[in-house]
Amino acid sequence: MRSRSLWPYLLIAPTVAGGAFLLLYPLLKAALISFQHFRMGELIRGGAVFAGLANYRELLSGAEFWQVLLRTLGWTAINVVLIVALSTGVALMLVRLRPGLRLAVMSGLALAWATPVIAATTIFQWLFQSELGVVNWLLVTLGLDSFRGYTWFADGTATFAVLVVLVVWQSVPFAALTLYAGLTTIPAELYESARIDGGTGRQVFWKITVPILRQLFALITSLEVIWVAKCFPQIWVLSQGGPDGATTTLPVYAFKIARVLHRYDLGSAVAMLTVVILAIALISNLRRMVRS
């Protein structure tokens, strides 16, 4: 009887062990390197020397790290707010659409979600190209002549805005479809009772929908914070953190330090600080979600 109870755990043990190795080994290796003097020489010949907290002191004492951190927090906040708000609107729309139109919209969302990140980023490069881009052509057609030949990727604010549009476009499908699935679980009788009592659409949303789906909203927000904060390929392909560092977030900053300066120890320290910041934010959010 006892061996039978252990059998399911033995079956999943290889998968759990493999997953733990793939997840934990890079994290532990990065943590170790962040406490060492690890540069190009150590990468080639080995023999890294323990450096204690020197890398972290160097980071935290410099103004550049704090600028990148503030930019990352702003980048994450703007994207997550837009993603959650737009996803909620799309999910509420899906509930009210006719079955055929709902299927078409959901198919479009699924296709947008399935588009590879690099392919989507390249398409956005074409869309916002200065001379032949569709966006500039459309804006000029609408009478905004100031956008004729406008170079989006030469201005930090404009590049930041393009990246926000790209990340939000990539993120909304998952969040919207997840929220739509949650909305379908709410009994229709609750909405009917609220309307009979004279509740407005806004009151119904805040008094019924939000309380019932509170945990789902918290989970989606947590997942989107992770997705946006660690966003790297879109930023690197589109702008490489430029112009003048205007789109450099913590993951891009860590990569640039390791790739350009060959400071693998300092880059690992940035990565570990990113993990710690995300862990603190997410643990507090998940704890609140469990308590509610």
Tab-separated table of C-alpha atoms in Angstrom:
chain	number	residue	atom	x	y	z
A	1	MET	CA	0.000	0.000	0.000
A	2	ARG	CA	2.830	2.301	0.901
A	3	SER	CA	4.712	1.531	-2.308
A	4	ARG	CA	1.564	2.295	-4.276
A	5	SER	CA	1.290	5.710	-2.620
A	6	LEU	CA	4.913	6.479	-3.535
A	7	TRP	CA	4.538	5.409	-7.169
A	8	PRO	CA	3.050	8.726	-8.490
A	9	TYR	CA	5.889	10.675	-6.876
A	10	LEU	CA	8.474	8.374	-8.436
A	11	LEU	CA	6.871	8.898	-11.846
A	12	ILE	CA	7.084	12.681	-11.688
A	13	ALA	CA	10.473	12.758	-9.941
A	14	PRO	CA	12.578	12.907	-13.180
A	15	THR	CA	10.521	15.806	-14.537
A	16	VAL	CA	10.662	17.689	-11.251
A	17	ALA	CA	14.403	17.095	-10.943
A	18	GLY	CA	15.047	18.227	-14.529
A	19	GLY	CA	12.898	21.316	-14.126
A	20	ALA	CA	14.542	22.217	-10.828
A	21	PHE	CA	17.995	21.853	-12.388
A	22	LEU	CA	17.140	24.019	-15.397
A	23	LEU	CA	15.601	26.706	-13.177
A	24	LEU	CA	17.896	26.682	-10.163
A	25	TYR	CA	21.330	26.078	-11.690
A	26	PRO	CA	21.464	29.329	-13.756
A	27	LEU	CA	20.127	31.281	-10.775
A	28	LEU	CA	22.662	29.825	-8.356
A	29	LYS	CA	25.483	30.226	-10.879
A	30	ALA	CA	24.607	33.892	-11.423
A	31	ALA	CA	24.433	34.421	-7.666
A	32	LEU	CA	27.885	32.872	-7.262
A	33	ILE	CA	29.436	34.965	-10.049
A	34	SER	CA	27.968	38.138	-8.527
A	35	PHE	CA	30.158	37.547	-5.449
A	36	GLN	CA	33.322	36.913	-7.484
A	37	HIS	CA	35.844	38.856	-9.540
A	38	PHE	CA	34.712	37.345	-12.860
A	39	ARG	CA	35.742	38.967	-16.138
A	40	MET	CA	37.091	37.812	-19.513
A	41	GLY	CA	40.247	36.314	-17.984
A	42	GLU	CA	38.310	34.265	-15.452
A	43	LEU	CA	35.886	33.155	-18.156
A	44	ILE	CA	38.742	31.721	-20.250
A	45	ARG	CA	41.188	30.351	-17.682
A	46	GLY	CA	38.953	30.016	-14.611
A	47	GLY	CA	40.144	30.696	-11.077
A	48	ALA	CA	37.655	33.413	-10.145
A	49	VAL	CA	38.459	35.067	-6.813
A	50	PHE	CA	35.812	35.693	-4.171
A	51	ALA	CA	35.063	39.437	-4.011
A	52	GLY	CA	32.354	39.558	-1.371
A	53	LEU	CA	29.929	42.458	-1.749
A	54	ALA	CA	32.290	44.559	-3.875
A	55	ASN	CA	30.179	44.250	-7.031
A	56	TYR	CA	27.004	45.224	-5.200
A	57	ARG	CA	28.713	48.185	-3.532
A	58	GLU	CA	29.975	49.368	-6.917
A	59	LEU	CA	26.475	49.162	-8.375
A	60	LEU	CA	24.591	50.770	-5.505
A	61	SER	CA	27.096	53.597	-5.150
A	62	GLY	CA	26.742	54.645	-8.799
A	63	ALA	CA	24.043	56.981	-10.110
A	64	GLU	CA	23.530	55.015	-13.343
A	65	PHE	CA	22.043	51.967	-11.605
A	66	TRP	CA	19.443	54.067	-9.790
A	67	GLN	CA	18.487	55.826	-13.024
A	68	VAL	CA	17.997	52.469	-14.739
A	69	LEU	CA	16.031	51.170	-11.752
A	70	LEU	CA	13.650	54.141	-11.806
A	71	ARG	CA	13.233	53.761	-15.568
A	72	THR	CA	12.477	50.060	-15.121
A	73	LEU	CA	9.855	50.795	-12.460
A	74	GLY	CA	8.210	53.391	-14.697
A	75	TRP	CA	8.365	51.067	-17.707
A	76	THR	CA	6.773	48.241	-15.716
A	77	ALA	CA	4.057	50.402	-14.171
A	78	ILE	CA	2.986	51.992	-17.473
A	79	ASN	CA	2.835	48.687	-19.334
A	80	VAL	CA	1.069	46.714	-16.597
A	81	VAL	CA	-1.606	49.370	-16.076
A	82	LEU	CA	-2.305	49.548	-19.818
A	83	ILE	CA	-2.296	45.756	-20.205
A	84	VAL	CA	-4.710	45.122	-17.324
A	85	ALA	CA	-7.041	47.968	-18.331
A	86	LEU	CA	-7.184	47.038	-22.027
A	87	SER	CA	-7.451	43.316	-21.268
A	88	THR	CA	-10.385	43.945	-18.950
A	89	GLY	CA	-12.140	45.952	-21.657
A	90	VAL	CA	-11.524	43.276	-24.284
A	91	ALA	CA	-12.734	40.508	-21.941
A	92	LEU	CA	-15.939	42.421	-21.150
A	93	MET	CA	-16.464	42.964	-24.876
A	94	LEU	CA	-16.014	39.255	-25.624
A	95	VAL	CA	-18.768	38.364	-23.174
A	96	ARG	CA	-21.227	40.593	-25.053
A	97	LEU	CA	-20.329	39.615	-28.620
A	98	ARG	CA	-22.282	37.160	-30.747
A	99	PRO	CA	-20.720	33.674	-30.935
A	100	GLY	CA	-19.402	34.051	-34.498
A	101	LEU	CA	-17.858	37.462	-33.909
A	102	ARG	CA	-16.503	36.318	-30.539
A	103	LEU	CA	-14.759	33.399	-32.216
A	104	ALA	CA	-13.212	35.724	-34.801
A	105	VAL	CA	-11.913	38.126	-32.144
A	106	MET	CA	-10.561	35.301	-29.990
A	107	SER	CA	-8.830	33.794	-33.020
A	108	GLY	CA	-7.196	37.146	-33.748
A	109	LEU	CA	-6.039	37.418	-30.140
A	110	ALA	CA	-4.631	33.899	-30.244
A	111	LEU	CA	-2.732	34.622	-33.480
A	112	ALA	CA	-1.288	37.836	-32.037
A	113	TRP	CA	-0.241	35.947	-28.925
A	114	ALA	CA	1.344	33.168	-31.006
A	115	THR	CA	3.443	35.563	-33.117
A	116	PRO	CA	7.151	35.085	-32.280
A	117	VAL	CA	8.632	37.955	-30.300
A	118	ILE	CA	11.445	38.723	-32.750
A	119	ALA	CA	9.091	38.577	-35.748
A	120	ALA	CA	6.634	40.971	-34.104
A	121	THR	CA	9.441	43.339	-33.113
A	122	THR	CA	10.780	43.360	-36.694
A	123	ILE	CA	7.304	44.150	-38.017
A	124	PHE	CA	7.070	47.100	-35.632
A	125	GLN	CA	10.417	48.330	-36.955
A	126	TRP	CA	8.929	48.351	-40.443
A	127	LEU	CA	5.691	49.996	-39.286
A	128	PHE	CA	7.556	52.908	-37.671
A	129	GLN	CA	10.234	53.287	-40.367
A	130	SER	CA	10.823	56.956	-41.108
A	131	GLU	CA	10.391	57.050	-44.905
A	132	LEU	CA	8.386	53.953	-45.867
A	133	GLY	CA	6.650	53.144	-42.575
A	134	VAL	CA	2.866	52.709	-42.513
A	135	VAL	CA	2.479	54.738	-39.316
A	136	ASN	CA	4.089	57.879	-40.716
A	137	TRP	CA	2.127	57.509	-43.972
A	138	LEU	CA	-1.145	57.177	-42.055
A	139	LEU	CA	-0.422	60.167	-39.809
A	140	VAL	CA	0.508	62.349	-42.795
A	141	THR	CA	-2.653	61.190	-44.594
A	142	LEU	CA	-4.674	62.324	-41.568
A	143	GLY	CA	-3.166	65.787	-41.927
A	144	LEU	CA	-0.292	65.588	-39.425
A	145	ASP	CA	2.465	66.792	-41.769
A	146	SER	CA	4.973	67.056	-38.912
A	147	PHE	CA	5.313	63.256	-39.065
A	148	ARG	CA	6.542	63.284	-42.669
A	149	GLY	CA	9.878	61.473	-42.492
A	150	TYR	CA	9.746	61.471	-38.697
A	151	THR	CA	12.463	59.254	-37.195
A	152	TRP	CA	10.848	57.474	-34.269
A	153	PHE	CA	13.977	55.674	-33.122
A	154	ALA	CA	16.121	58.811	-32.880
A	155	ASP	CA	14.086	60.214	-29.983
A	156	GLY	CA	14.117	58.538	-26.576
A	157	THR	CA	10.510	59.308	-25.669
A	158	ALA	CA	9.211	58.191	-29.068
A	159	THR	CA	11.205	54.940	-28.917
A	160	PHE	CA	9.919	54.310	-25.403
A	161	ALA	CA	6.346	54.837	-26.624
A	162	VAL	CA	6.802	52.449	-29.565
A	163	LEU	CA	8.129	49.779	-27.206
A	164	VAL	CA	5.159	50.272	-24.873
A	165	VAL	CA	2.757	49.781	-27.792
A	166	LEU	CA	4.645	46.654	-28.865
A	167	VAL	CA	4.718	45.041	-25.405
A	168	VAL	CA	1.086	45.897	-24.679
A	169	TRP	CA	0.029	44.460	-28.059
A	170	GLN	CA	1.890	41.241	-27.279
A	171	SER	CA	0.559	40.956	-23.720
A	172	VAL	CA	-3.140	41.827	-24.019
A	173	PRO	CA	-4.232	38.558	-25.728
A	174	PHE	CA	-3.138	36.303	-22.867
A	175	ALA	CA	-4.590	38.527	-20.146
A	176	ALA	CA	-7.830	39.174	-22.059
A	177	LEU	CA	-8.494	35.495	-22.779
A	178	THR	CA	-7.727	34.578	-19.171
A	179	LEU	CA	-10.100	37.251	-17.838
A	180	TYR	CA	-12.772	36.192	-20.320
A	181	ALA	CA	-12.515	32.633	-19.004
A	182	GLY	CA	-12.963	34.010	-15.488
A	183	LEU	CA	-15.985	36.086	-16.504
A	184	THR	CA	-17.752	33.022	-17.893
A	185	THR	CA	-17.678	31.438	-14.415
A	186	ILE	CA	-19.737	34.231	-12.817
A	187	PRO	CA	-23.406	33.197	-12.527
A	188	ALA	CA	-25.677	35.259	-14.776
A	189	GLU	CA	-28.225	35.461	-11.945
A	190	LEU	CA	-25.954	37.844	-10.039
A	191	TYR	CA	-25.949	40.309	-12.924
A	192	GLU	CA	-29.699	39.985	-13.418
A	193	SER	CA	-30.340	40.668	-9.719
A	194	ALA	CA	-28.077	43.711	-9.808
A	195	ARG	CA	-29.870	45.137	-12.853
A	196	ILE	CA	-33.272	44.548	-11.260
A	197	ASP	CA	-32.064	46.509	-8.230
A	198	GLY	CA	-31.139	49.385	-10.546
A	199	GLY	CA	-27.379	48.905	-10.615
A	200	THR	CA	-25.472	50.661	-13.388
A	201	GLY	CA	-22.837	48.951	-15.512
A	202	ARG	CA	-20.051	50.566	-13.500
A	203	GLN	CA	-21.614	49.548	-10.192
A	204	VAL	CA	-22.104	45.976	-11.394
A	205	PHE	CA	-18.464	45.805	-12.474
A	206	TRP	CA	-17.029	47.129	-9.206
A	207	LYS	CA	-19.480	45.396	-6.853
A	208	ILE	CA	-19.758	41.989	-8.527
A	209	THR	CA	-17.119	41.349	-11.193
A	210	VAL	CA	-14.069	42.744	-9.412
A	211	PRO	CA	-14.693	41.097	-5.999
A	212	ILE	CA	-15.349	37.682	-7.559
A	213	LEU	CA	-12.320	37.867	-9.884
A	214	ARG	CA	-10.039	39.637	-7.399
A	215	GLN	CA	-7.619	36.715	-7.171
A	216	LEU	CA	-7.543	36.322	-10.949
A	217	PHE	CA	-6.783	40.034	-11.382
A	218	ALA	CA	-3.981	39.729	-8.819
A	219	LEU	CA	-2.532	36.688	-10.573
A	220	ILE	CA	-2.614	38.337	-14.002
A	221	THR	CA	-1.029	41.478	-12.598
A	222	SER	CA	1.760	39.415	-11.022
A	223	LEU	CA	2.433	37.530	-14.251
A	224	GLU	CA	2.467	40.740	-16.288
A	225	VAL	CA	4.866	42.403	-13.847
A	226	ILE	CA	7.266	39.497	-14.383
A	227	TRP	CA	6.789	39.557	-18.171
A	228	VAL	CA	7.272	43.314	-18.522
A	229	ALA	CA	10.088	43.778	-15.996
A	230	LYS	CA	12.245	41.055	-17.576
A	231	CYS	CA	11.406	42.154	-21.121
A	232	PHE	CA	14.640	41.994	-23.129
A	233	PRO	CA	14.387	40.849	-26.789
A	234	GLN	CA	11.910	43.562	-27.827
A	235	ILE	CA	14.067	46.345	-26.382
A	236	TRP	CA	17.343	44.938	-27.652
A	237	VAL	CA	16.154	44.276	-31.211
A	238	LEU	CA	14.332	47.600	-31.528
A	239	SER	CA	16.707	50.024	-29.819
A	240	GLN	CA	19.478	48.175	-27.913
A	241	GLY	CA	18.576	50.343	-24.934
A	242	GLY	CA	18.992	53.625	-26.828
A	243	PRO	CA	18.943	56.311	-27.863
A	244	ASP	CA	21.189	57.601	-25.073
A	245	GLY	CA	19.985	54.895	-22.703
A	246	ALA	CA	16.363	56.080	-22.836
A	247	THR	CA	15.051	52.507	-23.097
A	248	THR	CA	17.681	50.740	-20.990
A	249	THR	CA	15.951	48.684	-18.312
A	250	LEU	CA	17.595	46.374	-15.775
A	251	PRO	CA	17.797	43.270	-18.025
A	252	VAL	CA	19.251	45.330	-20.882
A	253	TYR	CA	21.618	47.066	-18.472
A	254	ALA	CA	22.885	43.713	-17.160
A	255	PHE	CA	23.435	42.420	-20.697
A	256	LYS	CA	25.230	45.574	-21.832
A	257	ILE	CA	27.589	45.475	-18.859
A	258	ALA	CA	28.423	41.821	-19.439
A	259	ARG	CA	28.632	42.050	-23.249
A	260	VAL	CA	30.357	45.388	-23.768
A	261	LEU	CA	32.508	45.697	-20.638
A	262	HIS	CA	32.940	41.945	-20.092
A	263	ARG	CA	32.009	42.581	-16.462
A	264	TYR	CA	30.186	39.306	-15.932
A	265	ASP	CA	30.368	39.756	-12.179
A	266	LEU	CA	28.706	43.165	-12.313
A	267	GLY	CA	26.121	41.970	-14.835
A	268	SER	CA	25.257	39.035	-12.571
A	269	ALA	CA	24.877	41.420	-9.647
A	270	VAL	CA	22.365	43.481	-11.654
A	271	ALA	CA	20.484	40.302	-12.542
A	272	MET	CA	20.346	39.166	-8.911
A	273	LEU	CA	19.122	42.562	-7.725
A	274	THR	CA	16.396	42.361	-10.390
A	275	VAL	CA	15.349	38.940	-9.067
A	276	VAL	CA	15.275	40.240	-5.475
A	277	ILE	CA	13.183	43.287	-6.398
A	278	LEU	CA	10.690	41.174	-8.351
A	279	ALA	CA	10.527	38.581	-5.560
A	280	ILE	CA	9.737	41.216	-2.926
A	281	ALA	CA	7.001	42.768	-5.066
A	282	LEU	CA	5.445	39.473	-6.116
A	283	ILE	CA	5.558	37.734	-2.728
A	284	SER	CA	3.697	40.613	-1.098
A	285	ASN	CA	1.124	40.596	-3.906
A	286	LEU	CA	0.641	36.818	-3.809
A	287	ARG	CA	0.338	36.860	-0.011
A	288	ARG	CA	-2.390	39.464	-0.277
A	289	MET	CA	-4.081	37.378	-2.968
A	290	VAL	CA	-4.049	34.228	-0.803
A	291	ARG	CA	-5.404	36.088	2.219
A	292	SER	CA	-8.285	37.532	0.210
